[in-house]
């Protein structure tokens, strides 16, 4: 059993200890439908106090269209200095298949930006050399609905590049499956799955580089804070990269933690413990 931490009232309680924040986006700053005003305000206030903010997200699209989406959702640009996405990191993997056929799984046109400028041809699984998964085809799909398709990929020994390692995400008042859940299914069937987003090192290394550029000098990891809502990606990624975590409990883990009722600090500590993350604090929604 891990010793629990007391809840904090907001980011202001921790701000003086950290020069930069690497913040998750979906579930922390917005829910896919609208921004969380308190979270946006917290990051704006943190930057006004001299801190720097880099968004680090498992969204399977490059940064440019994500910034446009954040604008639409009400996440003001004063809330962050830079953004790095799983899509950015995944493009490096896809580029290795230049001139070759790939099979795309995910929304038909929403993820077109992932392939811009890359010399790949999208085709059927019967012809492809690799499967690239951004997300499930629709928000109502479950991973099990893809088992028969995955049997073909496995029979052809196709590797899978999963552009979104998240298993689930908060979307409005629903929890929906993401690409990582399909990656889990394929791996359990014996398939090879490659990921570059959280919790893996490439995306953290790039986020840390961007934070150093924003600060204008080398950063100490002890002065860098991760903010996230997922044990699997955010807590594990922070632990592996060696930075502290501010855990947002009111998103994908809200129900099991009774985040907006009477949350148990011990239950929160025990949930995060397997990741080996060092928690600086927790709160249901990010606020200042």
PDB file of C-alpha atoms in Angstrom:
ATOM      1  CA  UNK A   1       0.000   0.000   0.000  1.00  0.00           C
ATOM      2  CA  UNK A   2       1.327   3.426  -1.008  1.00  0.00           C
ATOM      3  CA  UNK A   3       1.012   6.381   1.363  1.00  0.00           C
ATOM      4  CA  UNK A   4      -1.655   8.819   0.120  1.00  0.00           C
ATOM      5  CA  UNK A   5      -1.111  12.494  -0.660  1.00  0.00           C
ATOM      6  CA  UNK A   6      -3.471  15.215   0.476  1.00  0.00           C
ATOM      7  CA  UNK A   7      -5.459  16.860  -2.316  1.00  0.00           C
ATOM      8  CA  UNK A   8      -4.325  20.285  -3.459  1.00  0.00           C
ATOM      9  CA  UNK A   9      -6.558  23.274  -4.096  1.00  0.00           C
ATOM     10  CA  UNK A  10      -5.018  24.021  -7.495  1.00  0.00           C
ATOM     11  CA  UNK A  11      -1.901  24.341  -9.616  1.00  0.00           C
ATOM     12  CA  UNK A  12      -0.953  27.486  -7.681  1.00  0.00           C
ATOM     13  CA  UNK A  13      -0.045  25.252  -4.722  1.00  0.00           C
ATOM     14  CA  UNK A  14       2.729  23.665  -6.803  1.00  0.00           C
ATOM     15  CA  UNK A  15       3.659  26.336  -9.331  1.00  0.00           C
ATOM     16  CA  UNK A  16       6.738  27.652  -7.515  1.00  0.00           C
ATOM     17  CA  UNK A  17       8.361  24.218  -7.575  1.00  0.00           C
ATOM     18  CA  UNK A  18       8.321  23.808 -11.365  1.00  0.00           C
ATOM     19  CA  UNK A  19       9.701  25.801 -14.289  1.00  0.00           C
ATOM     20  CA  UNK A  20       7.718  23.924 -16.927  1.00  0.00           C
ATOM     21  CA  UNK A  21       4.630  21.781 -17.293  1.00  0.00           C
ATOM     22  CA  UNK A  22       4.095  18.979 -19.791  1.00  0.00           C
ATOM     23  CA  UNK A  23       0.310  18.787 -19.831  1.00  0.00           C
ATOM     24  CA  UNK A  24      -2.001  16.208 -21.291  1.00  0.00           C
ATOM     25  CA  UNK A  25      -4.811  17.769 -23.323  1.00  0.00           C
ATOM     26  CA  UNK A  26      -7.865  15.539 -23.778  1.00  0.00           C
ATOM     27  CA  UNK A  27      -9.428  14.927 -20.354  1.00  0.00           C
ATOM     28  CA  UNK A  28      -7.333  17.648 -18.696  1.00  0.00           C
ATOM     29  CA  UNK A  29      -7.842  20.775 -20.818  1.00  0.00           C
ATOM     30  CA  UNK A  30     -10.971  19.742 -22.762  1.00  0.00           C
ATOM     31  CA  UNK A  31     -13.346  16.797 -23.108  1.00  0.00           C
ATOM     32  CA  UNK A  32     -13.549  16.650 -26.899  1.00  0.00           C
ATOM     33  CA  UNK A  33     -16.592  18.934 -26.943  1.00  0.00           C
ATOM     34  CA  UNK A  34     -15.511  22.045 -25.040  1.00  0.00           C
ATOM     35  CA  UNK A  35     -12.621  23.395 -23.000  1.00  0.00           C
ATOM     36  CA  UNK A  36     -12.623  23.180 -19.204  1.00  0.00           C
ATOM     37  CA  UNK A  37     -12.512  26.897 -18.274  1.00  0.00           C
ATOM     38  CA  UNK A  38     -10.776  26.287 -14.943  1.00  0.00           C
ATOM     39  CA  UNK A  39      -8.015  24.274 -16.628  1.00  0.00           C
ATOM     40  CA  UNK A  40      -7.408  26.878 -19.313  1.00  0.00           C
ATOM     41  CA  UNK A  41      -7.301  29.610 -16.668  1.00  0.00           C
ATOM     42  CA  UNK A  42      -4.850  27.587 -14.554  1.00  0.00           C
ATOM     43  CA  UNK A  43      -2.380  27.286 -17.420  1.00  0.00           C
ATOM     44  CA  UNK A  44      -2.766  30.945 -18.374  1.00  0.00           C
ATOM     45  CA  UNK A  45      -2.075  31.953 -14.768  1.00  0.00           C
ATOM     46  CA  UNK A  46       0.900  29.585 -14.548  1.00  0.00           C
ATOM     47  CA  UNK A  47       2.428  31.155 -17.660  1.00  0.00           C
ATOM     48  CA  UNK A  48       1.787  34.657 -16.319  1.00  0.00           C
ATOM     49  CA  UNK A  49       3.739  33.628 -13.221  1.00  0.00           C
ATOM     50  CA  UNK A  50       6.691  32.702 -15.443  1.00  0.00           C
ATOM     51  CA  UNK A  51       6.120  29.000 -16.090  1.00  0.00           C
ATOM     52  CA  UNK A  52       6.143  27.380 -19.516  1.00  0.00           C
ATOM     53  CA  UNK A  53       3.555  24.916 -20.824  1.00  0.00           C
ATOM     54  CA  UNK A  54       3.974  22.257 -23.499  1.00  0.00           C
ATOM     55  CA  UNK A  55       0.920  20.223 -24.457  1.00  0.00           C
ATOM     56  CA  UNK A  56       1.758  16.543 -24.883  1.00  0.00           C
ATOM     57  CA  UNK A  57      -1.103  14.614 -26.425  1.00  0.00           C
ATOM     58  CA  UNK A  58      -1.819  11.199 -27.856  1.00  0.00           C
ATOM     59  CA  UNK A  59      -4.003  12.726 -30.573  1.00  0.00           C
ATOM     60  CA  UNK A  60      -3.154  10.876 -33.805  1.00  0.00           C
ATOM     61  CA  UNK A  61      -2.829  14.049 -35.882  1.00  0.00           C
ATOM     62  CA  UNK A  62       0.037  16.501 -36.415  1.00  0.00           C
ATOM     63  CA  UNK A  63       0.206  19.624 -34.277  1.00  0.00           C
ATOM     64  CA  UNK A  64      -1.073  22.198 -36.793  1.00  0.00           C
ATOM     65  CA  UNK A  65      -4.656  20.865 -37.120  1.00  0.00           C
ATOM     66  CA  UNK A  66      -4.732  20.220 -33.365  1.00  0.00           C
ATOM     67  CA  UNK A  67      -4.059  23.901 -32.682  1.00  0.00           C
ATOM     68  CA  UNK A  68      -7.010  24.778 -34.917  1.00  0.00           C
ATOM     69  CA  UNK A  69      -9.174  22.315 -32.971  1.00  0.00           C
ATOM     70  CA  UNK A  70      -8.076  23.821 -29.647  1.00  0.00           C
ATOM     71  CA  UNK A  71      -9.056  27.251 -30.956  1.00  0.00           C
ATOM     72  CA  UNK A  72     -12.548  25.952 -31.791  1.00  0.00           C
ATOM     73  CA  UNK A  73     -12.950  24.326 -28.375  1.00  0.00           C
ATOM     74  CA  UNK A  74     -12.014  27.519 -26.546  1.00  0.00           C
ATOM     75  CA  UNK A  75      -8.458  26.687 -25.465  1.00  0.00           C
ATOM     76  CA  UNK A  76      -6.788  30.086 -25.862  1.00  0.00           C
ATOM     77  CA  UNK A  77      -3.240  30.200 -27.192  1.00  0.00           C
ATOM     78  CA  UNK A  78      -2.159  32.097 -24.067  1.00  0.00           C
ATOM     79  CA  UNK A  79      -2.504  28.782 -22.219  1.00  0.00           C
ATOM     80  CA  UNK A  80       0.476  27.056 -23.852  1.00  0.00           C
ATOM     81  CA  UNK A  81       3.849  27.619 -25.472  1.00  0.00           C
ATOM     82  CA  UNK A  82       4.043  24.579 -27.748  1.00  0.00           C
ATOM     83  CA  UNK A  83       2.373  21.267 -28.548  1.00  0.00           C
ATOM     84  CA  UNK A  84       3.652  17.831 -29.535  1.00  0.00           C
ATOM     85  CA  UNK A  85       1.335  15.011 -30.547  1.00  0.00           C
ATOM     86  CA  UNK A  86       1.495  11.275 -30.988  1.00  0.00           C
ATOM     87  CA  UNK A  87       0.720  12.063 -34.628  1.00  0.00           C
ATOM     88  CA  UNK A  88       3.971  14.031 -34.909  1.00  0.00           C
ATOM     89  CA  UNK A  89       5.971  11.120 -33.505  1.00  0.00           C
ATOM     90  CA  UNK A  90       4.076   8.520 -35.537  1.00  0.00           C
ATOM     91  CA  UNK A  91       4.820  10.232 -38.861  1.00  0.00           C
ATOM     92  CA  UNK A  92       8.461   9.244 -38.388  1.00  0.00           C
ATOM     93  CA  UNK A  93       7.396   5.583 -38.221  1.00  0.00           C
ATOM     94  CA  UNK A  94       5.105   5.859 -41.246  1.00  0.00           C
ATOM     95  CA  UNK A  95       7.850   7.548 -43.291  1.00  0.00           C
ATOM     96  CA  UNK A  96       9.817   4.290 -43.176  1.00  0.00           C
ATOM     97  CA  UNK A  97       7.137   2.837 -45.481  1.00  0.00           C
ATOM     98  CA  UNK A  98       7.714   5.459 -48.186  1.00  0.00           C
ATOM     99  CA  UNK A  99       6.567   4.179 -51.573  1.00  0.00           C
ATOM    100  CA  UNK A 100       4.730   1.226 -50.046  1.00  0.00           C
ATOM    101  CA  UNK A 101       1.028   0.439 -49.450  1.00  0.00           C
ATOM    102  CA  UNK A 102      -0.521   0.941 -46.015  1.00  0.00           C
ATOM    103  CA  UNK A 103      -3.928   0.048 -44.607  1.00  0.00           C
ATOM    104  CA  UNK A 104      -5.606   2.809 -42.582  1.00  0.00           C
ATOM    105  CA  UNK A 105      -7.996   2.119 -39.691  1.00  0.00           C
ATOM    106  CA  UNK A 106      -9.840   5.091 -38.207  1.00  0.00           C
ATOM    107  CA  UNK A 107     -12.107   7.935 -39.319  1.00  0.00           C
ATOM    108  CA  UNK A 108     -12.097   8.019 -43.125  1.00  0.00           C
ATOM    109  CA  UNK A 109     -10.946  11.600 -43.709  1.00  0.00           C
ATOM    110  CA  UNK A 110     -10.420  13.131 -40.265  1.00  0.00           C
ATOM    111  CA  UNK A 111      -6.856  11.843 -40.047  1.00  0.00           C
ATOM    112  CA  UNK A 112      -5.699  12.728 -43.577  1.00  0.00           C
ATOM    113  CA  UNK A 113      -3.203  15.243 -42.166  1.00  0.00           C
ATOM    114  CA  UNK A 114      -1.236  12.368 -40.656  1.00  0.00           C
ATOM    115  CA  UNK A 115      -0.111  11.338 -44.152  1.00  0.00           C
ATOM    116  CA  UNK A 116       0.478  14.755 -45.733  1.00  0.00           C
ATOM    117  CA  UNK A 117       3.820  14.835 -47.529  1.00  0.00           C
ATOM    118  CA  UNK A 118       4.493  11.144 -46.903  1.00  0.00           C
ATOM    119  CA  UNK A 119       4.822   8.960 -49.974  1.00  0.00           C
ATOM    120  CA  UNK A 120       2.459   6.165 -48.936  1.00  0.00           C
ATOM    121  CA  UNK A 121      -0.582   4.689 -50.657  1.00  0.00           C
ATOM    122  CA  UNK A 122      -3.674   3.802 -48.619  1.00  0.00           C
ATOM    123  CA  UNK A 123      -5.147   0.493 -49.699  1.00  0.00           C
ATOM    124  CA  UNK A 124      -6.867  -2.685 -48.481  1.00  0.00           C
ATOM    125  CA  UNK A 125      -5.446  -4.977 -45.835  1.00  0.00           C
ATOM    126  CA  UNK A 126      -5.002  -7.659 -48.499  1.00  0.00           C
ATOM    127  CA  UNK A 127      -2.468  -5.445 -50.315  1.00  0.00           C
ATOM    128  CA  UNK A 128      -0.862  -3.511 -47.481  1.00  0.00           C
ATOM    129  CA  UNK A 129       2.555  -3.871 -45.865  1.00  0.00           C
ATOM    130  CA  UNK A 130       1.474  -2.304 -42.569  1.00  0.00           C
ATOM    131  CA  UNK A 131      -1.705  -1.339 -40.678  1.00  0.00           C
ATOM    132  CA  UNK A 132      -1.862   2.243 -39.361  1.00  0.00           C
ATOM    133  CA  UNK A 133      -4.483   2.787 -36.638  1.00  0.00           C
ATOM    134  CA  UNK A 134      -5.481   6.297 -35.623  1.00  0.00           C
ATOM    135  CA  UNK A 135      -8.681   5.371 -33.768  1.00  0.00           C
ATOM    136  CA  UNK A 136     -11.660   3.094 -34.198  1.00  0.00           C
ATOM    137  CA  UNK A 137     -13.781   3.920 -37.239  1.00  0.00           C
ATOM    138  CA  UNK A 138     -16.630   5.421 -35.174  1.00  0.00           C
ATOM    139  CA  UNK A 139     -17.125   6.481 -31.563  1.00  0.00           C
ATOM    140  CA  UNK A 140     -19.664   3.681 -31.085  1.00  0.00           C
ATOM    141  CA  UNK A 141     -17.245   0.890 -32.057  1.00  0.00           C
ATOM    142  CA  UNK A 142     -15.627  -1.536 -29.615  1.00  0.00           C
ATOM    143  CA  UNK A 143     -12.291  -3.325 -30.163  1.00  0.00           C
ATOM    144  CA  UNK A 144     -13.997  -6.714 -30.283  1.00  0.00           C
ATOM    145  CA  UNK A 145     -15.813  -5.644 -33.459  1.00  0.00           C
ATOM    146  CA  UNK A 146     -12.397  -5.690 -35.216  1.00  0.00           C
ATOM    147  CA  UNK A 147     -11.347  -9.223 -34.272  1.00  0.00           C
ATOM    148  CA  UNK A 148     -12.202 -10.787 -37.634  1.00  0.00           C
ATOM    149  CA  UNK A 149     -10.362  -8.033 -39.508  1.00  0.00           C
ATOM    150  CA  UNK A 150      -7.400  -8.469 -37.186  1.00  0.00           C
ATOM    151  CA  UNK A 151      -7.228 -12.181 -38.006  1.00  0.00           C
ATOM    152  CA  UNK A 152      -6.424 -11.228 -41.605  1.00  0.00           C
ATOM    153  CA  UNK A 153      -3.730  -8.760 -40.485  1.00  0.00           C
ATOM    154  CA  UNK A 154      -2.216 -11.457 -38.280  1.00  0.00           C
ATOM    155  CA  UNK A 155      -2.338 -14.090 -41.016  1.00  0.00           C
ATOM    156  CA  UNK A 156      -0.420 -11.697 -43.282  1.00  0.00           C
ATOM    157  CA  UNK A 157       2.034 -10.867 -40.451  1.00  0.00           C
ATOM    158  CA  UNK A 158       1.290  -7.155 -40.799  1.00  0.00           C
ATOM    159  CA  UNK A 159       2.822  -4.906 -38.149  1.00  0.00           C
ATOM    160  CA  UNK A 160       0.500  -2.299 -36.659  1.00  0.00           C
ATOM    161  CA  UNK A 161       1.528   1.323 -36.138  1.00  0.00           C
ATOM    162  CA  UNK A 162      -0.838   2.709 -33.504  1.00  0.00           C
ATOM    163  CA  UNK A 163      -0.943   6.505 -33.692  1.00  0.00           C
ATOM    164  CA  UNK A 164      -3.024   6.866 -30.509  1.00  0.00           C
ATOM    165  CA  UNK A 165      -1.890   4.724 -27.556  1.00  0.00           C
ATOM    166  CA  UNK A 166      -4.879   5.821 -25.415  1.00  0.00           C
ATOM    167  CA  UNK A 167      -7.323   3.010 -24.637  1.00  0.00           C
ATOM    168  CA  UNK A 168     -10.248   5.246 -23.757  1.00  0.00           C
ATOM    169  CA  UNK A 169     -10.958   8.962 -23.595  1.00  0.00           C
ATOM    170  CA  UNK A 170     -13.613  11.238 -22.145  1.00  0.00           C
ATOM    171  CA  UNK A 171     -15.867  12.637 -24.884  1.00  0.00           C
ATOM    172  CA  UNK A 172     -18.538  14.938 -23.486  1.00  0.00           C
ATOM    173  CA  UNK A 173     -20.347  12.794 -20.950  1.00  0.00           C
ATOM    174  CA  UNK A 174     -19.240   9.481 -22.508  1.00  0.00           C
ATOM    175  CA  UNK A 175     -16.134   7.312 -22.391  1.00  0.00           C
ATOM    176  CA  UNK A 176     -15.165   6.044 -25.861  1.00  0.00           C
ATOM    177  CA  UNK A 177     -12.550   3.582 -27.079  1.00  0.00           C
ATOM    178  CA  UNK A 178      -9.380   4.817 -28.786  1.00  0.00           C
ATOM    179  CA  UNK A 179      -6.701   3.296 -31.004  1.00  0.00           C
ATOM    180  CA  UNK A 180      -4.728   1.889 -28.081  1.00  0.00           C
ATOM    181  CA  UNK A 181      -7.589  -0.483 -27.251  1.00  0.00           C
ATOM    182  CA  UNK A 182      -7.353  -1.949 -30.749  1.00  0.00           C
ATOM    183  CA  UNK A 183      -3.578  -2.145 -30.352  1.00  0.00           C
ATOM    184  CA  UNK A 184      -4.103  -4.146 -27.154  1.00  0.00           C
ATOM    185  CA  UNK A 185      -6.425  -6.557 -28.973  1.00  0.00           C
ATOM    186  CA  UNK A 186      -3.936  -7.110 -31.785  1.00  0.00           C
ATOM    187  CA  UNK A 187      -1.021  -7.592 -29.380  1.00  0.00           C
ATOM    188  CA  UNK A 188      -3.052 -10.138 -27.385  1.00  0.00           C
ATOM    189  CA  UNK A 189      -3.672 -12.028 -30.631  1.00  0.00           C
ATOM    190  CA  UNK A 190       0.071 -12.161 -31.265  1.00  0.00           C
ATOM    191  CA  UNK A 191       0.462  -9.173 -33.582  1.00  0.00           C
ATOM    192  CA  UNK A 192       3.333  -6.679 -33.552  1.00  0.00           C
ATOM    193  CA  UNK A 193       2.262  -3.227 -32.356  1.00  0.00           C
ATOM    194  CA  UNK A 194       4.457  -0.112 -32.581  1.00  0.00           C
ATOM    195  CA  UNK A 195       3.661   3.122 -30.710  1.00  0.00           C
ATOM    196  CA  UNK A 196       5.470   6.447 -30.298  1.00  0.00           C
ATOM    197  CA  UNK A 197       3.050   8.449 -28.138  1.00  0.00           C
ATOM    198  CA  UNK A 198       2.659   8.404 -24.356  1.00  0.00           C
ATOM    199  CA  UNK A 199       3.930   6.587 -22.339  1.00  0.00           C
ATOM    200  CA  UNK A 200       6.866   6.003 -24.699  1.00  0.00           C
ATOM    201  CA  UNK A 201      10.055   8.050 -24.619  1.00  0.00           C
ATOM    202  CA  UNK A 202      10.129   9.725 -28.084  1.00  0.00           C
ATOM    203  CA  UNK A 203       7.176  12.019 -27.394  1.00  0.00           C
ATOM    204  CA  UNK A 204       8.513  13.007 -23.947  1.00  0.00           C
ATOM    205  CA  UNK A 205      11.956  13.767 -25.319  1.00  0.00           C
ATOM    206  CA  UNK A 206      10.428  16.081 -27.934  1.00  0.00           C
ATOM    207  CA  UNK A 207       8.140  17.757 -25.376  1.00  0.00           C
ATOM    208  CA  UNK A 208      11.080  18.331 -23.045  1.00  0.00           C
ATOM    209  CA  UNK A 209      13.108  19.816 -25.917  1.00  0.00           C
ATOM    210  CA  UNK A 210      10.259  22.231 -26.687  1.00  0.00           C
ATOM    211  CA  UNK A 211       9.999  23.163 -23.011  1.00  0.00           C
ATOM    212  CA  UNK A 212      13.715  23.980 -22.928  1.00  0.00           C
ATOM    213  CA  UNK A 213      13.300  26.154 -26.011  1.00  0.00           C
ATOM    214  CA  UNK A 214      10.431  27.991 -24.315  1.00  0.00           C
ATOM    215  CA  UNK A 215      12.407  28.495 -21.107  1.00  0.00           C
ATOM    216  CA  UNK A 216      15.532  29.461 -23.024  1.00  0.00           C
ATOM    217  CA  UNK A 217      17.923  27.294 -21.055  1.00  0.00           C
ATOM    218  CA  UNK A 218      18.472  23.668 -20.018  1.00  0.00           C
ATOM    219  CA  UNK A 219      15.770  22.316 -17.698  1.00  0.00           C
ATOM    220  CA  UNK A 220      16.075  20.070 -14.685  1.00  0.00           C
ATOM    221  CA  UNK A 221      13.649  17.171 -14.714  1.00  0.00           C
ATOM    222  CA  UNK A 222      13.107  17.798 -11.006  1.00  0.00           C
ATOM    223  CA  UNK A 223      11.702  21.209 -11.996  1.00  0.00           C
ATOM    224  CA  UNK A 224       9.338  19.765 -14.631  1.00  0.00           C
ATOM    225  CA  UNK A 225       5.780  18.626 -13.900  1.00  0.00           C
ATOM    226  CA  UNK A 226       3.561  16.293 -15.907  1.00  0.00           C
ATOM    227  CA  UNK A 227      -0.208  16.804 -15.693  1.00  0.00           C
ATOM    228  CA  UNK A 228      -2.461  13.970 -16.812  1.00  0.00           C
ATOM    229  CA  UNK A 229      -5.581  11.910 -16.233  1.00  0.00           C
ATOM    230  CA  UNK A 230      -4.489   8.413 -17.303  1.00  0.00           C
ATOM    231  CA  UNK A 231      -2.499   5.957 -15.209  1.00  0.00           C
ATOM    232  CA  UNK A 232      -1.545   3.908 -18.264  1.00  0.00           C
ATOM    233  CA  UNK A 233      -0.178   6.768 -20.355  1.00  0.00           C
ATOM    234  CA  UNK A 234       0.363   9.899 -18.232  1.00  0.00           C
ATOM    235  CA  UNK A 235       1.444   8.363 -14.932  1.00  0.00           C
ATOM    236  CA  UNK A 236       3.555   5.642 -16.535  1.00  0.00           C
ATOM    237  CA  UNK A 237       5.086   8.084 -19.001  1.00  0.00           C
ATOM    238  CA  UNK A 238       5.980  10.583 -16.267  1.00  0.00           C
ATOM    239  CA  UNK A 239       7.544   7.831 -14.157  1.00  0.00           C
ATOM    240  CA  UNK A 240       9.616   6.455 -17.021  1.00  0.00           C
ATOM    241  CA  UNK A 241      10.797   9.936 -18.006  1.00  0.00           C
ATOM    242  CA  UNK A 242      11.635  10.826 -14.418  1.00  0.00           C
ATOM    243  CA  UNK A 243       9.312  13.770 -13.743  1.00  0.00           C
ATOM    244  CA  UNK A 244       6.609  14.401 -11.136  1.00  0.00           C
ATOM    245  CA  UNK A 245       2.895  13.999 -11.838  1.00  0.00           C
ATOM    246  CA  UNK A 246      -0.153  16.096 -11.009  1.00  0.00           C
ATOM    247  CA  UNK A 247      -2.983  13.583 -11.383  1.00  0.00           C
ATOM    248  CA  UNK A 248      -6.396  14.744 -12.629  1.00  0.00           C
ATOM    249  CA  UNK A 249      -8.906  12.263 -11.217  1.00  0.00           C
ATOM    250  CA  UNK A 250     -12.154  13.558 -12.743  1.00  0.00           C
ATOM    251  CA  UNK A 251     -11.817  12.146 -16.275  1.00  0.00           C
ATOM    252  CA  UNK A 252     -11.478   8.509 -17.325  1.00  0.00           C
ATOM    253  CA  UNK A 253     -10.984   7.341 -13.718  1.00  0.00           C
ATOM    254  CA  UNK A 254     -13.763   9.539 -12.283  1.00  0.00           C
ATOM    255  CA  UNK A 255     -16.283   6.785 -11.555  1.00  0.00           C
ATOM    256  CA  UNK A 256     -13.907   4.345  -9.859  1.00  0.00           C
ATOM    257  CA  UNK A 257     -12.385   7.127  -7.742  1.00  0.00           C
ATOM    258  CA  UNK A 258     -15.642   8.965  -6.957  1.00  0.00           C
ATOM    259  CA  UNK A 259     -13.690  12.029  -8.062  1.00  0.00           C
ATOM    260  CA  UNK A 260     -16.525  14.522  -7.635  1.00  0.00           C
ATOM    261  CA  UNK A 261     -17.952  12.956  -4.495  1.00  0.00           C
ATOM    262  CA  UNK A 262     -15.808  11.794  -1.596  1.00  0.00           C
ATOM    263  CA  UNK A 263     -12.594  10.547  -3.208  1.00  0.00           C
ATOM    264  CA  UNK A 264     -10.280   8.418  -1.099  1.00  0.00           C
ATOM    265  CA  UNK A 265      -6.660   9.622  -1.175  1.00  0.00           C
ATOM    266  CA  UNK A 266      -5.609   6.053  -0.410  1.00  0.00           C
ATOM    267  CA  UNK A 267      -7.564   4.666  -3.377  1.00  0.00           C
ATOM    268  CA  UNK A 268      -5.976   7.266  -5.660  1.00  0.00           C
ATOM    269  CA  UNK A 269      -2.489   6.443  -4.383  1.00  0.00           C
ATOM    270  CA  UNK A 270      -3.099   2.718  -4.853  1.00  0.00           C
ATOM    271  CA  UNK A 271      -4.401   3.231  -8.401  1.00  0.00           C
ATOM    272  CA  UNK A 272      -1.311   5.203  -9.434  1.00  0.00           C
ATOM    273  CA  UNK A 273       1.191   3.059  -7.507  1.00  0.00           C
ATOM    274  CA  UNK A 274       1.814   0.377 -10.200  1.00  0.00           C
ATOM    275  CA  UNK A 275       3.061   3.094 -12.585  1.00  0.00           C
ATOM    276  CA  UNK A 276       5.717   4.099 -10.020  1.00  0.00           C
ATOM    277  CA  UNK A 277       4.897   7.747 -10.699  1.00  0.00           C
ATOM    278  CA  UNK A 278       5.801  10.287  -8.049  1.00  0.00           C
ATOM    279  CA  UNK A 279       2.612  12.254  -7.458  1.00  0.00           C
ATOM    280  CA  UNK A 280       2.978  15.922  -6.565  1.00  0.00           C
ATOM    281  CA  UNK A 281      -0.762  16.055  -5.908  1.00  0.00           C
ATOM    282  CA  UNK A 282      -4.207  15.305  -7.295  1.00  0.00           C
ATOM    283  CA  UNK A 283      -7.448  17.144  -7.976  1.00  0.00           C
ATOM    284  CA  UNK A 284     -10.661  16.351  -9.906  1.00  0.00           C
ATOM    285  CA  UNK A 285     -10.233  19.105 -12.510  1.00  0.00           C
ATOM    286  CA  UNK A 286      -7.190  21.217 -13.201  1.00  0.00           C
ATOM    287  CA  UNK A 287      -7.614  24.681 -11.674  1.00  0.00           C
ATOM    288  CA  UNK A 288      -5.411  27.492 -10.463  1.00  0.00           C
TER     289      UNK A 288
END
